[in-house]
Amino acid sequence: MGIIPRQADCFQHRDAADALSGTVATGGAEVLCHVLSGTGGVGKTQLAAHHARTTWETGTADLLVWVTATDRAAILSAYAEAAVAVTGTDDDRRLCTDDPERAAARFLNWAQSTDRRWLIVLDDVADPVDLSGLGGQLALWPPANPQGRTVVTTRRRDAALPGHRIDVGLFTPAEAVAYLTAKLAAQDRQDHPEDITALARDLGRLPLALAQAATYLVDLHLSCADYRTRLADRSRSLPDLVPEDSGLPDAHRATVAATWALSVEHADRLRPRGLARPMLHLIALLDPNGIPTTVLTSPPALAYLTARRTPAQGGHRPGHHIGTEDAADALRCLHRLSLADHTPGTPHQAVRVHALVQRATRESLPDAACDALARTCADALDVAWPDTERDTALARALRANAAALTSHAPSALWEPQAHTVLFRAGDSLGHAGLVTAAVTHFQDLHATARRHRGPDHAEAFRARRRLAWWRGMAGDAAGAARAYRELSADELRLLGPDHAGTLDTRHALAWWRGMAGDAAGAATGFEELLTDYLRLLGPDHLHCLVTRGNLIHWRGEAGDAAGAATAFDDLLADHLRVLGPDHPDTLNVRHGRAWWRGTAGDAAGAATGFEELLADYLRVLGPDHPTVLTARSDLAHWRGEAGDAAHAAAAYRALLADSLRVLGPDHPNTLHARRGLARCQGTAGDAAGAAVVIEELMADYLRVLGPDHAETANARADLARWRAEADRTHDGGTA
């Protein structure tokens, strides 16, 4: 399971490899877990891969699982896939998608009890807490089974890491010389042995530095002696390039930094000349674990490359605008010099880079230049970020890059004003179903806004609005209403009653007042707001039309379903006149009209309305738009209410498959589709089966949304309903 990294060219057998193969530690204890610990670039992954490959090829393991363990989600996913491999059950295949944590638990239980021999490699563990059971999470450390072995690679040396630790350091002098000799010989280079030995010493015997130097030598046709001369000059001119505190030994820091600087210089001379260095600038502020190609080829990135192209390289016209192909070629230059890994086949994580290379690059820039670069990176992320996040993997990568950028340049993104990407990242968390994380994000953003701007600044108000919204989406409707009420008072005091921000807050306050259970109060709020919008904007303004729709909705929720259905007919006529038939808000009005038609008692008419609407939604928005998925859910609901349970169940099954693909297993809409499918199962006569499905679903609702969320309460009510129905059926059957 998993992909073992390819063995590096001229792989050196090291003492650490022998230690890794040992089964008995000092003191005679049997070793079930080895931990390869050391700084980046020393070859931990290669040692683990060599051990894994040897173990498999010699037949001493029946199962080999290679896990790229950079975060908890990746570990859970790998374990879930392993569960399917070892059991092959349909249940585990479903759990792999629906509940990877439960699937992972099954795999770990299997590993604990099996008599089959297994090897699990957890490569590049960034934080031991990802594997711990803290906070009630499933502990992900492989079990201590005599039939099993675990290998962990990590930069960490925490006492919390279990097992026998093997410290992986630099090459020995003999290993470094052998490596350089072999690399040069592979290119028909026969340098003097004394020069090779001296160069290995100058480079501090760090495997990563040796690899980059060998590439530089071969491409420029330099001798080792020539390279040493250049290296010595550059080391004196770059004294401030120091790795992170947990990095290399003091005697080798400056040498490694100089090696990277020379590699950048060489990359900059490759075609397209002068672009490697500014491209590395962009990369240095983003996520080292994966940067989407669209970010680095966006118009802001291309403008930066055009303006910052390294001068005096020759071969390019002054003022020549850099295009997408030029940017991609610049990435290949960095790839060739091992300054970055460029894998175009993985577009959302196409560019990976060593964190120390990033640090050396950042610290080579003046503070002012780094701040301006941070704004450029934020602009690039903003442009690459789609308004509708159809691709969940892309959205996840963009959030990771925004988080990295914020950590590297926290103040730069607040000048001259708070950058849009700060708000995009938080909203993206919420749209992905990570509503609790969205709340935390905006809590932090609001605190930062207060610190930078003060509590009464417009940017602090903006953060408060988003925080209140996601608090409501996380299940605290009353808290959201309360927060909007407090914000509204502050905005009235500071901005006045007719300010756009004040009106937006009143709109949200009315909505969450209704969501908190006060439908009549929500209707009153929207009625009052509509009066002000009509006075300020006129009847045909979009804000007025949207407010009318919300007013109708909450009047319906307050008990007038028939009146709501009729009012939506009138509102639709105005939308068609003002906005046209394909405007998203026109389609939303049709959505409301169909829903209230069904609520007023015409389930068949509602189903027909949603069927007609869905055809237009698909044409205008595409099949994977979240609004389209919601309309499909409502269509299935009203088909079921109209008595067509079989078609409703089939529709929910198809919807669930697409929701899992587009939104992921934990998105509230995916959970809602599972609940709808269970309802169809119960309506069709299998109340006991529906109860079982809802019981499993409840665990996910509690984990994802918490016990107080409205959707969790609805699922709890469904569970009680189907259990009661199952009991009645059972009693009737046995009577």
XYZ file of C-alpha atoms in Angstrom:
735
model
C 0.000 0.000 0.000
C 1.306 3.461 -0.856
C 4.172 4.422 -3.142
C 7.719 3.842 -1.935
C 9.996 6.649 -3.190
C 12.396 5.670 -5.946
C 15.893 4.905 -4.750
C 18.187 7.870 -5.211
C 21.000 7.732 -7.740
C 24.250 6.505 -6.188
C 22.501 5.489 -2.959
C 25.007 5.074 -0.138
C 24.680 2.244 2.349
C 25.027 3.878 5.743
C 25.367 2.771 9.343
C 21.825 3.988 9.957
C 20.582 1.372 7.466
C 22.195 -1.386 9.533
C 20.733 0.050 12.713
C 17.321 0.143 11.058
C 17.568 -3.569 10.237
C 18.368 -4.473 13.841
C 15.682 -6.195 15.878
C 17.319 -5.865 19.299
C 18.244 -2.577 20.917
C 20.886 -1.935 23.557
C 19.799 -3.788 26.675
C 18.301 -6.697 24.768
C 14.805 -5.281 24.223
C 13.046 -6.277 20.996
C 12.604 -3.310 18.674
C 9.135 -3.030 17.136
C 9.389 0.654 16.170
C 12.350 2.543 14.752
C 12.323 6.330 14.573
C 14.662 7.939 12.040
C 15.244 11.417 13.371
C 17.254 14.238 11.854
C 17.123 17.492 9.979
C 15.808 17.872 6.464
C 18.096 16.745 3.690
C 20.000 14.045 5.576
C 18.303 11.169 3.780
C 15.808 9.786 6.304
C 13.187 8.946 3.688
C 15.738 7.218 1.438
C 16.913 5.072 4.342
C 13.321 4.129 5.211
C 12.518 3.398 1.565
C 15.612 1.187 1.223
C 14.612 -0.734 4.343
C 11.002 -1.106 3.149
C 12.038 -2.257 -0.308
C 14.508 -4.783 1.124
C 11.933 -6.088 3.586
C 9.390 -6.630 0.825
C 11.775 -8.138 -1.688
C 13.113 -10.634 0.843
C 9.572 -11.739 1.729
C 9.851 -10.874 5.410
C 6.588 -8.926 5.391
C 3.138 -9.974 4.200
C 1.854 -6.399 4.187
C 3.771 -3.172 3.585
C 2.032 0.157 4.136
C 3.899 3.339 3.138
C 2.253 6.447 4.598
C 3.210 10.002 3.709
C 2.391 11.131 7.237
C 2.538 14.902 6.842
C -0.772 15.409 8.649
C -3.468 13.467 10.451
C -5.802 13.411 7.456
C -3.151 11.760 5.273
C -2.505 9.095 7.912
C -6.214 8.392 8.327
C -6.657 8.100 4.573
C -3.772 5.646 4.225
C -4.988 3.520 7.132
C -8.516 3.526 5.716
C -7.239 2.251 2.354
C -5.188 -0.373 4.182
C -8.343 -1.531 5.983
C -9.970 -2.229 2.636
C -6.879 -4.104 1.461
C -6.669 -6.433 4.465
C -10.386 -7.141 4.846
C -11.837 -6.521 1.400
C -15.307 -5.987 2.868
C -17.922 -3.701 1.348
C -18.366 -2.139 4.786
C -14.723 -1.081 4.884
C -14.929 0.249 1.339
C -17.819 2.451 2.416
C -16.084 3.511 5.623
C -12.978 4.425 3.662
C -15.040 7.169 2.055
C -17.655 7.946 4.677
C -15.693 7.623 7.904
C -11.930 7.178 7.434
C -11.355 7.379 11.187
C -13.497 4.312 11.840
C -11.874 2.512 8.923
C -8.448 3.408 10.345
C -9.493 2.004 13.715
C -10.422 -1.273 12.038
C -7.038 -1.464 10.363
C -5.207 -0.798 13.625
C -7.303 -3.451 15.361
C -6.378 -5.875 12.590
C -2.689 -4.992 12.955
C -2.955 -5.568 16.708
C -4.467 -9.050 16.461
C -3.190 -10.530 13.206
C -0.522 -13.205 12.970
C 0.486 -11.893 9.535
C 3.792 -10.006 9.282
C 3.485 -6.322 8.507
C 5.638 -3.209 8.126
C 4.203 0.297 8.405
C 6.351 3.273 7.385
C 5.187 6.693 8.625
C 7.246 9.035 6.490
C 7.854 12.681 7.404
C 5.802 12.929 10.602
C 5.573 16.682 11.150
C 4.002 16.640 14.606
C 3.612 13.672 16.975
C 0.239 15.073 18.034
C -1.123 13.985 14.625
C -0.696 10.398 15.817
C -1.724 10.878 19.419
C -5.079 10.245 21.026
C -5.285 13.702 22.565
C -8.682 15.351 22.751
C -10.538 12.088 22.400
C -9.157 11.398 18.918
C -8.196 7.957 17.722
C -4.539 7.207 18.508
C -2.836 6.418 15.202
C 0.435 4.896 16.401
C 0.714 1.343 15.018
C 0.181 -1.269 17.734
C 2.924 -3.228 19.491
C 2.377 -6.597 17.833
C 5.405 -8.943 17.708
C 4.454 -9.711 14.105
C 4.630 -6.061 13.110
C 7.321 -3.458 12.622
C 7.033 0.336 12.342
C 9.474 2.837 10.860
C 8.968 6.552 11.439
C 10.881 9.358 9.743
C 10.680 12.801 11.277
C 12.598 15.970 11.882
C 11.454 15.861 15.462
C 13.284 14.454 18.494
C 10.400 14.675 20.961
C 10.445 12.420 23.971
C 6.847 11.554 23.062
C 8.025 9.676 19.988
C 7.866 5.946 20.796
C 10.324 3.281 19.757
C 14.065 3.108 19.269
C 15.438 6.373 17.939
C 18.132 6.385 15.287
C 19.747 9.768 14.781
C 20.458 10.270 11.089
C 23.254 12.756 10.561
C 25.550 13.790 7.767
C 27.369 11.453 5.445
C 30.606 10.137 6.863
C 33.675 11.429 4.995
C 33.934 8.133 3.114
C 30.218 8.163 2.196
C 30.376 11.752 0.978
C 33.425 11.091 -1.191
C 31.930 7.888 -2.563
C 28.673 9.673 -3.388
C 30.363 12.574 -5.215
C 32.743 10.232 -7.040
C 29.866 8.058 -8.249
C 27.700 11.024 -9.307
C 30.542 12.557 -11.339
C 31.583 9.224 -12.837
C 28.021 8.693 -14.053
C 28.590 11.762 -16.238
C 32.040 10.600 -17.364
C 33.740 13.023 -14.996
C 37.004 11.946 -13.322
C 38.029 14.759 -10.951
C 41.098 14.524 -8.753
C 40.342 12.502 -5.588
C 41.863 15.143 -3.334
C 39.628 17.828 -4.822
C 36.555 15.605 -4.380
C 37.486 14.975 -0.759
C 38.008 18.681 -0.125
C 34.711 19.616 -1.762
C 32.818 17.053 0.304
C 34.353 18.592 3.408
C 33.532 22.148 2.315
C 29.924 21.187 1.731
C 29.629 19.810 5.236
C 28.776 16.309 3.906
C 25.049 17.136 3.840
C 23.433 14.823 1.239
C 21.116 17.528 -0.144
C 23.983 19.971 -0.581
C 26.128 17.342 -2.310
C 23.322 16.533 -4.738
C 22.853 20.183 -5.696
C 26.600 20.742 -6.071
C 26.989 17.705 -8.319
C 24.224 19.001 -10.594
C 25.861 22.420 -10.716
C 29.260 20.942 -11.573
C 27.962 18.774 -14.379
C 25.768 21.419 -16.018
C 28.472 24.133 -15.961
C 31.386 21.788 -16.705
C 33.302 23.017 -13.661
C 36.033 21.145 -11.855
C 35.734 20.494 -8.138
C 38.599 22.944 -7.569
C 36.784 25.674 -9.541
C 33.600 25.003 -7.596
C 35.460 25.274 -4.273
C 36.784 28.680 -5.285
C 33.318 29.980 -6.118
C 31.905 28.441 -2.982
C 34.498 30.170 -0.824
C 33.733 33.558 -2.377
C 30.006 33.199 -1.949
C 30.276 32.043 1.658
C 31.853 35.345 2.613
C 29.177 37.360 0.816
C 26.200 35.527 2.339
C 26.946 35.407 6.089
C 23.349 36.110 7.033
C 21.867 32.989 5.344
C 21.371 30.874 8.458
C 19.065 27.829 8.620
C 16.447 27.446 11.301
C 17.521 26.813 14.883
C 16.772 23.099 14.649
C 18.869 22.830 11.474
C 22.433 21.950 10.695
C 25.446 21.985 13.034
C 27.134 25.370 13.398
C 30.211 24.356 11.437
C 28.197 23.716 8.303
C 25.452 26.351 8.161
C 27.085 28.993 6.010
C 28.430 26.414 3.575
C 25.013 24.935 2.922
C 23.464 28.369 2.439
C 26.182 29.269 -0.048
C 25.531 26.053 -1.954
C 21.867 26.952 -2.368
C 22.764 30.474 -3.456
C 25.031 29.106 -6.143
C 22.360 26.700 -7.311
C 19.914 29.589 -7.682
C 22.515 31.508 -9.649
C 22.956 28.558 -11.975
C 19.210 28.027 -12.350
C 18.877 31.696 -13.247
C 21.188 31.156 -16.214
C 19.024 28.414 -17.671
C 16.383 29.260 -20.260
C 14.240 31.266 -19.728
C 17.132 33.210 -18.249
C 16.673 35.337 -15.158
C 13.373 33.820 -14.001
C 14.424 31.095 -11.571
C 15.351 33.510 -8.801
C 12.108 35.570 -8.807
C 10.107 32.336 -9.133
C 11.861 31.013 -6.039
C 10.912 34.269 -4.293
C 7.249 33.487 -4.925
C 7.634 29.886 -3.811
C 9.453 30.885 -0.633
C 6.356 32.426 0.961
C 3.900 29.648 0.137
C 3.211 26.112 1.338
C 6.325 23.922 1.059
C 4.133 20.817 0.816
C 2.444 21.824 -2.414
C 1.678 24.940 -4.462
C -0.913 24.863 -7.286
C 0.411 25.698 -10.723
C -2.411 28.213 -11.207
C -1.036 30.354 -8.382
C 2.473 30.594 -9.847
C 1.176 31.250 -13.373
C -1.510 33.776 -12.381
C -1.399 37.355 -13.738
C 0.028 38.799 -10.458
C 2.774 36.149 -10.431
C 3.581 36.772 -14.094
C 3.724 40.521 -13.475
C 6.175 39.938 -10.612
C 8.373 37.727 -12.808
C 8.305 40.356 -15.548
C 9.273 43.161 -13.170
C 11.804 41.176 -11.113
C 13.553 39.204 -13.823
C 17.211 38.981 -12.883
C 19.077 41.571 -14.986
C 22.211 41.076 -17.053
C 21.380 37.474 -17.932
C 21.068 38.097 -21.657
C 18.891 36.242 -24.083
C 15.681 38.162 -23.423
C 14.190 41.376 -24.617
C 13.950 44.217 -22.053
C 10.363 44.690 -20.958
C 9.285 41.372 -22.443
C 6.125 40.235 -20.686
C 6.444 36.828 -19.082
C 3.813 34.291 -20.102
C 2.486 31.074 -18.591
C 4.930 28.911 -20.533
C 7.870 31.012 -19.320
C 6.739 30.564 -15.720
C 6.409 26.803 -16.186
C 9.897 26.672 -17.693
C 11.250 28.618 -14.716
C 9.815 25.946 -12.433
C 11.641 23.319 -14.464
C 14.881 25.254 -13.911
C 14.377 25.050 -10.176
C 13.487 21.372 -10.531
C 16.702 20.630 -12.387
C 18.801 22.197 -9.680
C 16.906 20.329 -6.927
C 15.764 23.617 -5.476
C 12.152 22.534 -5.870
C 10.219 19.479 -7.004
C 7.979 20.246 -9.962
C 5.447 17.514 -10.782
C 2.919 18.923 -13.278
C 0.835 15.764 -13.014
C -0.343 16.888 -9.574
C -1.630 20.376 -10.416
C -2.882 21.294 -6.948
C 0.457 20.435 -5.353
C 2.668 20.721 -8.396
C 5.527 22.521 -6.664
C 7.181 21.351 -3.464
C 10.254 22.880 -1.886
C 12.496 22.224 1.092
C 11.667 24.530 3.994
C 15.331 25.475 4.466
C 15.560 26.553 0.837
C 12.518 28.730 1.471
C 14.083 30.211 4.571
C 17.363 30.997 2.852
C 15.438 32.677 0.045
C 13.240 34.754 2.369
C 16.173 35.937 4.449
C 18.021 37.084 1.336
C 15.311 39.689 0.709
C 15.097 43.085 2.423
C 12.069 43.466 4.682
C 10.351 45.941 2.370
C 10.829 43.668 -0.636
C 9.525 40.678 1.326
C 6.399 42.609 2.347
C 5.703 43.619 -1.251
C 6.282 40.020 -2.327
C 3.776 38.831 0.272
C 1.118 41.115 -1.205
C 1.905 39.728 -4.663
C 1.535 36.163 -3.397
C -1.769 37.094 -1.780
C -2.944 38.630 -5.061
C -1.920 35.445 -6.875
C -3.859 33.273 -4.439
C -6.880 35.554 -4.728
C -6.904 35.338 -8.525
C -6.446 31.560 -8.503
C -9.208 31.080 -5.923
C -12.466 30.244 -7.724
C -15.625 32.019 -6.607
C -17.315 28.630 -6.408
C -15.137 25.910 -4.933
C -16.099 22.953 -7.080
C -12.702 21.274 -6.628
C -12.266 20.473 -2.935
C -8.624 19.419 -3.373
C -7.789 22.771 -4.954
C -9.586 24.650 -2.184
C -7.677 22.673 0.447
C -4.357 23.488 -1.243
C -5.226 27.183 -1.511
C -6.091 27.311 2.187
C -2.783 25.682 3.078
C -0.910 28.219 0.962
C -2.810 31.124 2.500
C -1.952 29.816 5.964
C 1.740 29.538 5.065
C 1.772 33.039 3.588
C 0.090 34.488 6.657
C 2.608 32.817 8.953
C 5.570 34.177 6.969
C 4.312 37.746 6.534
C 1.491 38.360 9.036
C 1.723 42.155 9.028
C 2.252 42.627 5.291
C -1.236 41.369 4.486
C -2.751 44.215 6.505
C -1.118 47.042 4.550
C -2.483 49.234 3.134
C -5.646 47.314 4.035
C -6.578 43.787 5.042
C -6.120 41.556 2.029
C -9.144 39.775 0.624
C -7.379 36.420 0.840
C -7.538 36.592 4.648
C -11.331 36.505 4.439
C -11.419 34.053 1.530
C -9.472 31.480 3.506
C -11.941 31.582 6.381
C -14.999 31.411 4.166
C -13.414 28.510 2.276
C -13.146 26.555 5.519
C -16.842 27.079 6.109
C -17.867 26.204 2.557
C -15.871 22.977 2.895
C -18.020 22.050 5.876
C -15.279 22.890 8.397
C -17.532 25.379 10.129
C -15.842 25.145 13.525
C -12.477 25.868 11.910
C -14.074 28.835 10.118
C -15.241 30.224 13.454
C -11.730 29.892 14.882
C -10.239 31.538 11.789
C -12.469 34.589 12.066
C -11.976 34.832 15.805
C -8.246 35.135 15.149
C -8.824 37.502 12.231
C -11.020 39.752 14.356
C -8.420 39.829 17.123
C -5.756 40.765 14.577
C -7.971 43.473 13.078
C -8.514 44.997 16.498
C -4.774 44.961 17.115
C -3.904 46.547 13.752
C -6.859 48.881 13.313
C -8.735 49.207 16.577
C -12.158 47.829 17.524
C -14.224 50.369 15.568
C -12.482 50.091 12.210
C -14.425 48.862 9.175
C -12.096 45.859 8.823
C -12.777 44.829 12.408
C -16.503 45.098 11.667
C -16.041 42.976 8.531
C -14.312 40.258 10.524
C -17.068 40.401 13.148
C -19.711 39.911 10.437
C -17.996 36.790 9.108
C -17.384 35.466 12.601
C -21.050 35.863 13.492
C -22.153 34.209 10.246
C -20.021 31.104 10.696
C -20.959 30.898 14.353
C -24.518 30.538 13.173
C -23.574 28.011 10.500
C -21.762 26.022 13.183
C -25.085 25.600 14.978
C -25.205 28.583 17.323
C -28.033 30.520 15.674
C -28.879 32.362 18.882
C -25.228 33.339 19.346
C -25.073 34.568 15.765
C -28.195 36.680 16.234
C -26.780 38.110 19.454
C -23.448 38.929 17.780
C -25.174 40.646 14.854
C -27.378 42.608 17.246
C -24.307 43.926 19.095
C -22.539 44.694 15.821
C -25.601 46.492 14.505
C -25.622 48.799 17.523
C -21.942 49.656 17.001
C -22.402 50.297 13.291
C -25.429 52.507 13.855
C -23.356 54.538 16.290
C -20.254 54.833 14.117
C -21.434 54.447 10.517
C -25.005 55.655 10.607
C -28.262 53.941 9.623
C -27.820 54.188 5.856
C -24.277 52.789 5.572
C -23.999 49.639 3.435
C -22.292 47.756 6.257
C -25.047 48.680 8.704
C -27.712 47.481 6.284
C -25.844 44.229 5.577
C -25.656 43.530 9.301
C -29.378 44.170 9.743
C -30.027 41.711 6.922
C -27.945 39.011 8.615
C -29.472 39.816 12.014
C -32.981 39.252 10.676
C -31.939 35.962 9.090
C -30.308 34.515 12.201
C -33.163 35.744 14.343
C -35.368 33.490 12.276
C -32.899 30.622 12.378
C -32.876 30.927 16.161
C -36.620 30.244 16.197
C -38.188 33.694 15.914
C -39.729 33.511 12.449
C -42.156 36.369 13.110
C -39.320 38.554 14.393
C -37.272 37.725 11.294
C -40.183 38.731 9.066
C -40.515 42.014 10.962
C -36.789 42.669 10.604
C -36.856 42.096 6.854
C -39.999 44.197 6.487
C -38.319 47.150 8.203
C -35.131 46.649 6.211
C -37.085 46.550 2.950
C -38.599 49.944 3.737
C -35.125 51.458 4.057
C -33.794 49.705 0.957
C -36.750 50.987 -1.083
C -36.069 54.524 0.158
C -32.328 54.351 -0.577
C -32.103 52.132 -3.665
C -35.475 51.860 -5.383
C -37.690 48.809 -5.949
C -35.658 47.190 -8.703
C -32.306 47.101 -6.916
C -30.940 43.609 -6.255
C -30.819 44.235 -2.482
C -34.522 45.042 -2.509
C -35.377 41.955 -4.505
C -33.311 39.677 -2.254
C -34.814 41.229 0.875
C -38.320 40.660 -0.498
C -37.460 37.003 -1.000
C -36.249 36.634 2.579
C -39.298 38.455 3.896
C -41.554 36.030 2.023
C -39.583 33.055 3.321
C -39.893 34.018 6.967
C -43.576 34.859 6.601
C -43.933 31.334 5.332
C -41.942 29.985 8.273
C -44.207 31.992 10.568
C -47.170 29.969 9.313
C -48.354 31.420 5.999
C -47.081 28.776 3.569
C -49.798 29.424 0.985
C -49.176 33.169 1.110
C -45.450 32.559 0.644
C -46.049 30.461 -2.450
C -48.276 33.180 -3.966
C -45.838 35.975 -3.043
C -42.988 34.128 -4.751
C -45.033 34.154 -7.967
C -45.150 37.963 -7.854
C -41.460 38.203 -6.931
C -40.507 35.933 -9.813
C -42.255 38.248 -12.282
C -40.138 41.180 -11.054
C -36.931 39.118 -11.203
C -37.657 38.074 -14.770
C -38.308 41.707 -15.703
C -35.248 43.167 -13.967
C -32.627 40.397 -14.020
C -33.726 37.973 -16.723
C -34.430 34.230 -16.552
C -30.852 32.981 -16.069
C -29.703 35.286 -13.285
C -28.755 33.221 -10.190
C -31.169 35.182 -8.032
C -33.998 34.563 -10.471
C -33.277 30.857 -10.231
C -33.174 31.132 -6.428
C -36.652 32.688 -6.449
C -37.913 29.759 -8.490
C -36.305 27.523 -5.879
C -38.231 29.284 -3.105
C -41.462 29.201 -5.056
C -41.220 25.433 -5.596
C -40.338 24.795 -1.957
C -43.254 26.774 -0.547
C -45.614 25.252 -3.068
C -44.765 21.885 -1.578
C -44.931 23.167 1.977
C -48.398 24.531 1.257
C -49.537 21.000 0.371
C -48.747 20.527 -3.329
C -45.853 18.042 -3.122
C -46.296 16.890 -6.742
C -46.249 20.504 -7.953
C -43.102 21.154 -5.921
C -41.406 18.124 -7.485
C -42.358 19.359 -10.959
C -41.060 22.824 -10.146
C -37.722 21.494 -8.931
C -37.406 19.204 -11.953
C -37.853 22.160 -14.323
C -35.543 24.333 -12.213
C -32.836 21.687 -12.101
C -32.602 21.644 -15.896
C -31.887 25.392 -15.897
C -29.513 25.172 -12.938
C -27.498 22.531 -14.786
C -27.385 24.672 -17.915
C -26.363 27.865 -16.115
C -24.194 26.631 -13.224
C -22.938 23.187 -14.226
C -23.465 19.815 -12.548
C -21.079 20.249 -9.592
C -22.220 23.647 -8.345
C -23.313 23.436 -4.672
C -26.632 25.109 -5.519
C -27.310 22.401 -8.103
C -26.602 19.701 -5.529
C -29.000 21.396 -3.112
C -31.706 21.537 -5.782
C -31.228 17.826 -6.460
C -31.692 17.144 -2.751
C -34.905 19.169 -2.656
C -36.207 17.439 -5.784
C -35.593 14.043 -4.180
C -37.315 15.242 -1.005
C -40.492 16.345 -2.760
C -40.615 13.238 -4.932
C -40.629 11.259 -1.725
C -43.301 13.483 -0.197
C -45.380 13.003 -3.359
C -45.309 9.241 -2.783
C -42.553 8.217 -5.211
C -40.185 6.732 -2.620
C -38.345 4.516 -5.111
C -37.351 7.411 -7.396
C -36.531 9.548 -4.389
C -34.169 6.866 -3.032
C -32.458 6.493 -6.405
C -32.039 10.267 -6.625
C -30.521 10.422 -3.136
C -28.100 7.598 -3.951
C -26.873 9.408 -7.072
C -26.700 12.690 -5.151
C -24.697 11.086 -2.362
C -22.108 9.769 -4.816
C -21.667 13.223 -6.357
C -21.612 14.971 -2.969
C -18.848 12.657 -1.781
C -16.879 13.404 -4.941
C -17.405 17.165 -4.965
C -17.792 18.102 -1.309
C -16.221 15.240 0.630
C -17.660 12.963 3.323
C -17.885 15.537 6.121
C -19.664 18.344 4.301
C -23.110 19.091 5.819
C -24.750 18.641 2.404
C -23.234 15.154 2.118
C -24.520 14.283 5.575
C -27.934 15.653 4.586
C -28.010 13.402 1.493
C -27.269 10.376 3.684
C -30.143 11.394 5.972
C -32.492 11.764 3.002
C -31.564 8.314 1.735
C -32.268 6.832 5.170
C -35.649 8.584 5.218
C -36.543 6.981 1.899
C -35.506 3.605 3.292
C -37.792 4.082 6.281
C -40.696 5.360 4.189
C -40.366 2.311 1.954
C -41.017 0.103 4.996
C -37.563 -0.624 6.405
C -37.778 1.420 9.586
C -35.212 -0.741 11.389
C -32.701 -0.309 8.569
C -33.317 3.438 8.509
C -32.688 3.589 12.257
C -29.358 1.784 11.858
C -28.244 4.179 9.109
C -29.265 7.259 11.105
C -27.506 5.910 14.194
C -24.263 5.653 12.231
C -24.913 9.086 10.744
C -25.452 10.615 14.188
C -21.835 9.897 15.102
C -20.711 11.929 12.096
C -23.137 14.769 12.833
C -21.844 14.964 16.396
C -18.218 14.892 15.228
C -18.604 17.391 12.397
C -21.341 19.784 13.554
C -21.616 19.153 17.292
C -24.592 18.265 19.491
C -26.365 21.636 19.297
C -26.487 22.127 15.534
C -29.946 22.210 13.928
C -29.006 19.443 11.485
C -27.849 17.271 14.371
C -31.184 17.882 16.097
C -33.038 16.923 12.908
C -31.039 13.705 12.620
C -31.739 12.956 16.286
C -35.466 13.396 15.637
C -35.251 11.078 12.608
C -33.509 8.463 14.733
C -36.257 8.611 17.372
C -38.918 8.391 14.659
C -37.498 5.345 12.926
C -36.710 3.549 16.160
C -40.296 4.056 17.293
C -41.615 2.926 13.923
C -39.384 -0.150 14.037
C -40.641 -0.974 17.531
C -44.267 -0.667 16.404
C -43.617 -2.901 13.425
C -41.879 -5.466 15.602
C -44.668 -5.447 18.195
C -47.282 -5.801 15.507
C -45.385 -8.659 13.904
C -45.068 -10.630 17.127
C -48.547 -9.972 18.468
